[in-house]
Amino acid sequence: KIQLDDPYGYCGGIKTDKQTGRIVVKPPSAHKIPHRQARIRFALDNNTWLRFMGRNPHLDKSIQPPLDMKDATRVWTRRLQSSINKLAEKFHDIYGPPEVVYVLGGNATRCHGMISCASYETTDHAIKLQVPVIIPKEDNRQQLMHMAGLVFSTQFKVKQVFAPGQDPLARGWTRGGEICMWVKRKEFRRKANKAASGTGGGGADVKKVEPSRCRTLSS
C-alpha cells in the first residue's frame, strides 16, 4: 500500500468473501473517495484515472468532479513516485539493490520525463539509496523494451544451490537452506569467453555481460 496525500481516493479494491474465506475483487463500482491509503494496484488503476477525468462509467457524476489534465497528471505522478519507491524498497529486501527500474503500461507514458529516480531507505534505515527510473515516452518503445528483456532472459536459467541453514547474504528466493539463483547458460558463457579471449573474432575488446537486477512496474 501507499499513502494518498490527495483527496481523490481510488476505485476498485479487494475483500474477503465471508462464505468462502477467499480474497475476491470488489465490483467496478466500489470506491473510497477520499481515503488515506490504497493498494498500488488500485491507486493506479485505469478506473481511478477515469475518475480523475470525471469519466468513470461506474460512478455517479456527483462523486467524481473532473480534474484538468495538468492537475490529474500531477496527482498521478506523485502516486507513481510513491509506488516506485515502495516497490524498490521491497525488491531490495529480497534481491539486493536494483540497478534500474522500468515503468511500463499505458498510463505510465504521461509521466515520461517527470520521474527520474526511485528513493528509499533500507528496512533497517541503515542507508538511503536512489535508483534510476526509465519511463518510455511511447507505447511502441515499451513493447520493444519488453521483448528485448525477454530475449536477454533466455541467456539465463534458474539453478538450485543448498546451504546448511539460511544465508542472509545470498540473493534469491530462500526457503530453509534452499537458494535459487539466476546463472548464465553454458552456451552463452562459452561465447562470452571466446569473445573476451579474441578467438573466433576480430580481436575487439568485449565486455562480459552480467545479469542485471531490475524491477518492472506496470501502470
CSV table of C-alpha atoms in Angstrom, one decimal:
chain,number,residue,atom,x,y,z
A,1,LYS,CA,0.0,0.0,0.0
A,2,ILE,CA,0.9,3.7,-0.4
A,3,GLN,CA,-0.2,6.7,1.5
A,4,LEU,CA,-2.5,9.0,-0.5
A,5,ASP,CA,-1.7,12.7,0.0
A,6,ASP,CA,-4.6,13.9,-2.1
A,7,PRO,CA,-8.4,13.8,-1.6
A,8,TYR,CA,-9.3,11.8,-4.7
A,9,GLY,CA,-9.3,8.3,-3.3
A,10,TYR,CA,-9.4,5.2,-5.5
A,11,CYS,CA,-11.7,2.9,-7.3
A,12,GLY,CA,-12.0,-0.9,-7.0
A,13,GLY,CA,-10.4,-2.9,-4.2
A,14,ILE,CA,-10.4,-6.4,-2.8
A,15,LYS,CA,-12.2,-8.1,0.1
A,16,THR,CA,-12.5,-11.4,1.9
A,17,ASP,CA,-15.6,-13.4,1.0
A,18,LYS,CA,-17.4,-14.2,4.2
A,19,GLN,CA,-18.7,-17.6,2.9
A,20,THR,CA,-15.6,-19.0,1.3
A,21,GLY,CA,-12.9,-17.0,3.1
A,22,ARG,CA,-11.3,-16.3,-0.3
A,23,ILE,CA,-10.0,-12.9,-1.3
A,24,VAL,CA,-12.1,-11.5,-4.2
A,25,VAL,CA,-12.1,-8.4,-6.3
A,26,LYS,CA,-14.7,-5.8,-5.5
A,27,PRO,CA,-17.2,-4.8,-8.2
A,28,PRO,CA,-16.1,-1.9,-10.5
A,29,SER,CA,-18.5,0.5,-8.8
A,30,ALA,CA,-16.6,0.1,-5.5
A,31,HIS,CA,-14.7,3.2,-4.4
A,32,LYS,CA,-13.3,5.0,-1.4
A,33,ILE,CA,-13.2,8.8,-2.0
A,34,PRO,CA,-11.4,10.2,-0.2
A,35,HIS,CA,-9.1,7.7,1.6
A,36,ARG,CA,-5.8,7.9,3.3
A,37,GLN,CA,-4.1,4.9,1.7
A,38,ALA,CA,-4.6,2.4,-1.1
A,39,ARG,CA,-3.1,-0.7,-2.6
A,40,ILE,CA,-0.8,0.3,-5.5
A,41,ARG,CA,-2.9,-1.9,-7.8
A,42,PHE,CA,-5.9,0.3,-7.3
A,43,ALA,CA,-4.2,3.7,-6.6
A,44,LEU,CA,-3.0,3.5,-10.2
A,45,ASP,CA,-5.9,1.6,-11.7
A,46,ASN,CA,-7.4,2.8,-15.0
A,47,ASN,CA,-10.8,3.3,-13.4
A,48,THR,CA,-9.1,5.6,-10.9
A,49,TRP,CA,-7.7,7.6,-13.7
A,50,LEU,CA,-11.1,7.8,-15.4
A,51,ARG,CA,-12.5,9.0,-12.0
A,52,PHE,CA,-9.9,11.8,-12.1
A,53,MET,CA,-11.2,12.8,-15.6
A,54,GLY,CA,-14.8,12.5,-14.4
A,55,ARG,CA,-15.5,9.8,-16.9
A,56,ASN,CA,-15.7,6.6,-14.8
A,57,PRO,CA,-18.9,4.9,-16.1
A,58,HIS,CA,-19.5,3.0,-12.8
A,59,LEU,CA,-19.6,6.1,-10.6
A,60,ASP,CA,-22.2,8.9,-10.2
A,61,LYS,CA,-21.1,12.2,-11.6
A,62,SER,CA,-21.6,13.9,-8.2
A,63,ILE,CA,-18.7,12.0,-6.6
A,64,GLN,CA,-16.2,12.4,-9.5
A,65,PRO,CA,-15.8,16.1,-10.3
A,66,PRO,CA,-13.2,16.2,-13.1
A,67,LEU,CA,-9.7,17.5,-12.8
A,68,ASP,CA,-8.0,19.2,-15.8
A,69,MET,CA,-5.2,17.1,-17.4
A,70,LYS,CA,-2.4,19.0,-15.8
A,71,ASP,CA,-3.7,18.5,-12.2
A,72,ALA,CA,-4.6,14.9,-12.9
A,73,THR,CA,-1.2,14.2,-14.2
A,74,ARG,CA,0.4,15.8,-11.2
A,75,VAL,CA,-1.5,13.6,-8.8
A,76,TRP,CA,-0.9,10.5,-10.9
A,77,THR,CA,2.9,11.3,-11.0
A,78,ARG,CA,3.0,11.7,-7.2
A,79,ARG,CA,1.3,8.3,-6.7
A,80,LEU,CA,3.5,6.6,-9.2
A,81,GLN,CA,6.6,8.0,-7.5
A,82,SER,CA,5.4,6.7,-4.1
A,83,SER,CA,4.7,3.3,-5.7
A,84,ILE,CA,8.1,3.1,-7.3
A,85,ASN,CA,9.9,4.0,-4.0
A,86,LYS,CA,7.9,1.3,-2.1
A,87,LEU,CA,8.5,-1.4,-4.7
A,88,ALA,CA,12.2,-0.7,-5.0
A,89,GLU,CA,12.5,-1.0,-1.2
A,90,LYS,CA,10.7,-4.4,-1.3
A,91,PHE,CA,12.8,-5.6,-4.2
A,92,HIS,CA,16.0,-4.6,-2.2
A,93,ASP,CA,14.9,-6.6,0.8
A,94,ILE,CA,14.7,-9.8,-1.3
A,95,TYR,CA,17.3,-9.5,-4.2
A,96,GLY,CA,19.5,-6.6,-3.2
A,97,PRO,CA,19.5,-3.1,-4.7
A,98,PRO,CA,18.0,-2.9,-8.2
A,99,GLU,CA,20.2,-1.3,-10.9
A,100,VAL,CA,17.3,0.3,-12.8
A,101,VAL,CA,13.5,0.5,-12.7
A,102,TYR,CA,11.5,0.3,-15.9
A,103,VAL,CA,7.9,1.5,-15.7
A,104,LEU,CA,5.6,0.0,-18.4
A,105,GLY,CA,1.9,0.5,-19.1
A,106,GLY,CA,-0.4,2.8,-21.0
A,107,ASN,CA,-1.0,5.2,-18.1
A,108,ALA,CA,2.7,5.5,-17.4
A,109,THR,CA,3.6,7.3,-20.6
A,110,ARG,CA,2.0,10.5,-19.3
A,111,CYS,CA,4.7,10.6,-16.6
A,112,HIS,CA,7.6,10.5,-19.0
A,113,GLY,CA,10.3,13.0,-18.0
A,114,MET,CA,8.6,13.7,-14.7
A,115,ILE,CA,10.1,10.9,-12.6
A,116,SER,CA,13.9,10.2,-12.9
A,117,CYS,CA,14.7,8.0,-9.8
A,118,ALA,CA,13.4,5.9,-7.0
A,119,SER,CA,14.4,6.9,-3.5
A,120,TYR,CA,14.1,4.7,-0.5
A,121,GLU,CA,15.8,3.6,2.8
A,122,THR,CA,16.6,0.0,3.6
A,123,THR,CA,14.3,-1.7,6.1
A,124,ASP,CA,16.8,-1.1,8.9
A,125,HIS,CA,17.2,2.5,7.9
A,126,ALA,CA,20.9,2.0,7.6
A,127,ILE,CA,21.3,3.6,4.1
A,128,LYS,CA,19.4,5.7,1.7
A,129,LEU,CA,19.5,4.8,-2.0
A,130,GLN,CA,18.5,6.2,-5.3
A,131,VAL,CA,17.8,4.1,-8.4
A,132,PRO,CA,17.4,5.4,-12.0
A,133,VAL,CA,13.9,5.1,-13.4
A,134,ILE,CA,13.1,4.8,-17.1
A,135,ILE,CA,9.6,5.6,-18.4
A,136,PRO,CA,9.4,5.2,-22.2
A,137,LYS,CA,7.7,8.1,-24.0
A,138,GLU,CA,5.7,6.0,-26.4
A,139,ASP,CA,3.8,2.7,-26.3
A,140,ASN,CA,5.8,1.1,-29.2
A,141,ARG,CA,9.1,1.7,-27.2
A,142,GLN,CA,7.6,0.0,-24.3
A,143,GLN,CA,6.8,-3.1,-26.4
A,144,LEU,CA,10.3,-3.2,-27.8
A,145,MET,CA,11.9,-2.9,-24.4
A,146,HIS,CA,9.7,-5.7,-23.0
A,147,MET,CA,10.6,-8.0,-25.9
A,148,ALA,CA,14.3,-7.1,-25.6
A,149,GLY,CA,14.1,-8.1,-21.9
A,150,LEU,CA,12.6,-11.5,-22.8
A,151,VAL,CA,15.3,-12.2,-25.4
A,152,PHE,CA,18.0,-11.3,-22.9
A,153,SER,CA,16.5,-13.5,-20.2
A,154,THR,CA,16.9,-16.6,-22.4
A,155,GLN,CA,20.7,-16.4,-21.6
A,156,PHE,CA,19.9,-17.5,-18.0
A,157,LYS,CA,18.4,-20.4,-16.1
A,158,VAL,CA,17.5,-21.0,-12.5
A,159,LYS,CA,19.9,-23.1,-10.6
A,160,GLN,CA,19.2,-24.5,-7.1
A,161,VAL,CA,22.0,-24.5,-4.5
A,162,PHE,CA,21.9,-25.7,-1.0
A,163,ALA,CA,23.5,-24.3,2.2
A,164,PRO,CA,23.4,-25.5,5.8
A,165,GLY,CA,20.8,-23.1,7.0
A,166,GLN,CA,19.6,-19.7,5.9
A,167,ASP,CA,22.2,-17.4,4.4
A,168,PRO,CA,21.0,-13.8,4.8
A,169,LEU,CA,23.7,-12.6,2.3
A,170,ALA,CA,22.5,-14.8,-0.6
A,171,ARG,CA,20.3,-13.1,-3.1
A,172,GLY,CA,17.4,-15.1,-4.5
A,173,TRP,CA,14.4,-16.9,-3.1
A,174,THR,CA,15.2,-18.7,0.1
A,175,ARG,CA,13.3,-21.5,1.8
A,176,GLY,CA,15.3,-23.0,4.6
A,177,GLY,CA,18.7,-23.8,3.2
A,178,GLU,CA,17.5,-23.8,-0.5
A,179,ILE,CA,18.5,-20.9,-2.7
A,180,CYS,CA,17.6,-20.4,-6.3
A,181,MET,CA,19.9,-18.2,-8.4
A,182,TRP,CA,19.9,-17.0,-12.0
A,183,VAL,CA,23.0,-18.2,-13.8
A,184,LYS,CA,24.2,-17.8,-17.4
A,185,ARG,CA,23.6,-20.8,-19.6
A,186,LYS,CA,26.8,-22.7,-20.7
A,187,GLU,CA,26.4,-21.9,-24.4
A,188,PHE,CA,26.3,-18.2,-23.6
A,189,ARG,CA,29.3,-18.4,-21.2
A,190,ARG,CA,31.3,-20.1,-23.9
A,191,LYS,CA,30.5,-17.4,-26.4
A,192,ALA,CA,31.4,-14.7,-23.9
A,193,ASN,CA,34.7,-16.4,-23.1
A,194,LYS,CA,35.7,-16.8,-26.8
A,195,ALA,CA,34.8,-13.1,-27.5
A,196,ALA,CA,36.8,-12.0,-24.4
A,197,SER,CA,39.9,-14.1,-25.4
A,198,GLY,CA,39.7,-12.8,-29.0
A,199,THR,CA,39.2,-16.3,-30.6
A,200,GLY,CA,36.8,-16.5,-33.5
A,201,GLY,CA,36.6,-12.8,-33.8
A,202,GLY,CA,38.4,-9.7,-34.8
A,203,GLY,CA,40.2,-9.3,-31.5
A,204,ALA,CA,38.0,-6.4,-30.4
A,205,ASP,CA,37.5,-5.8,-26.7
A,206,VAL,CA,34.2,-7.3,-25.5
A,207,LYS,CA,32.9,-6.7,-22.0
A,208,LYS,CA,31.4,-9.6,-20.2
A,209,VAL,CA,27.7,-9.2,-19.7
A,210,GLU,CA,26.4,-9.9,-16.2
A,211,PRO,CA,22.8,-10.4,-15.3
A,212,SER,CA,21.3,-7.1,-14.2
A,213,ARG,CA,18.8,-6.7,-11.4
A,214,CYS,CA,15.9,-4.6,-12.3
A,215,ARG,CA,12.2,-4.1,-11.5
A,216,THR,CA,9.4,-3.7,-14.0
A,217,LEU,CA,6.3,-1.9,-12.9
A,218,SER,CA,3.1,-1.9,-14.9
A,219,SER,CA,0.9,1.1,-14.5
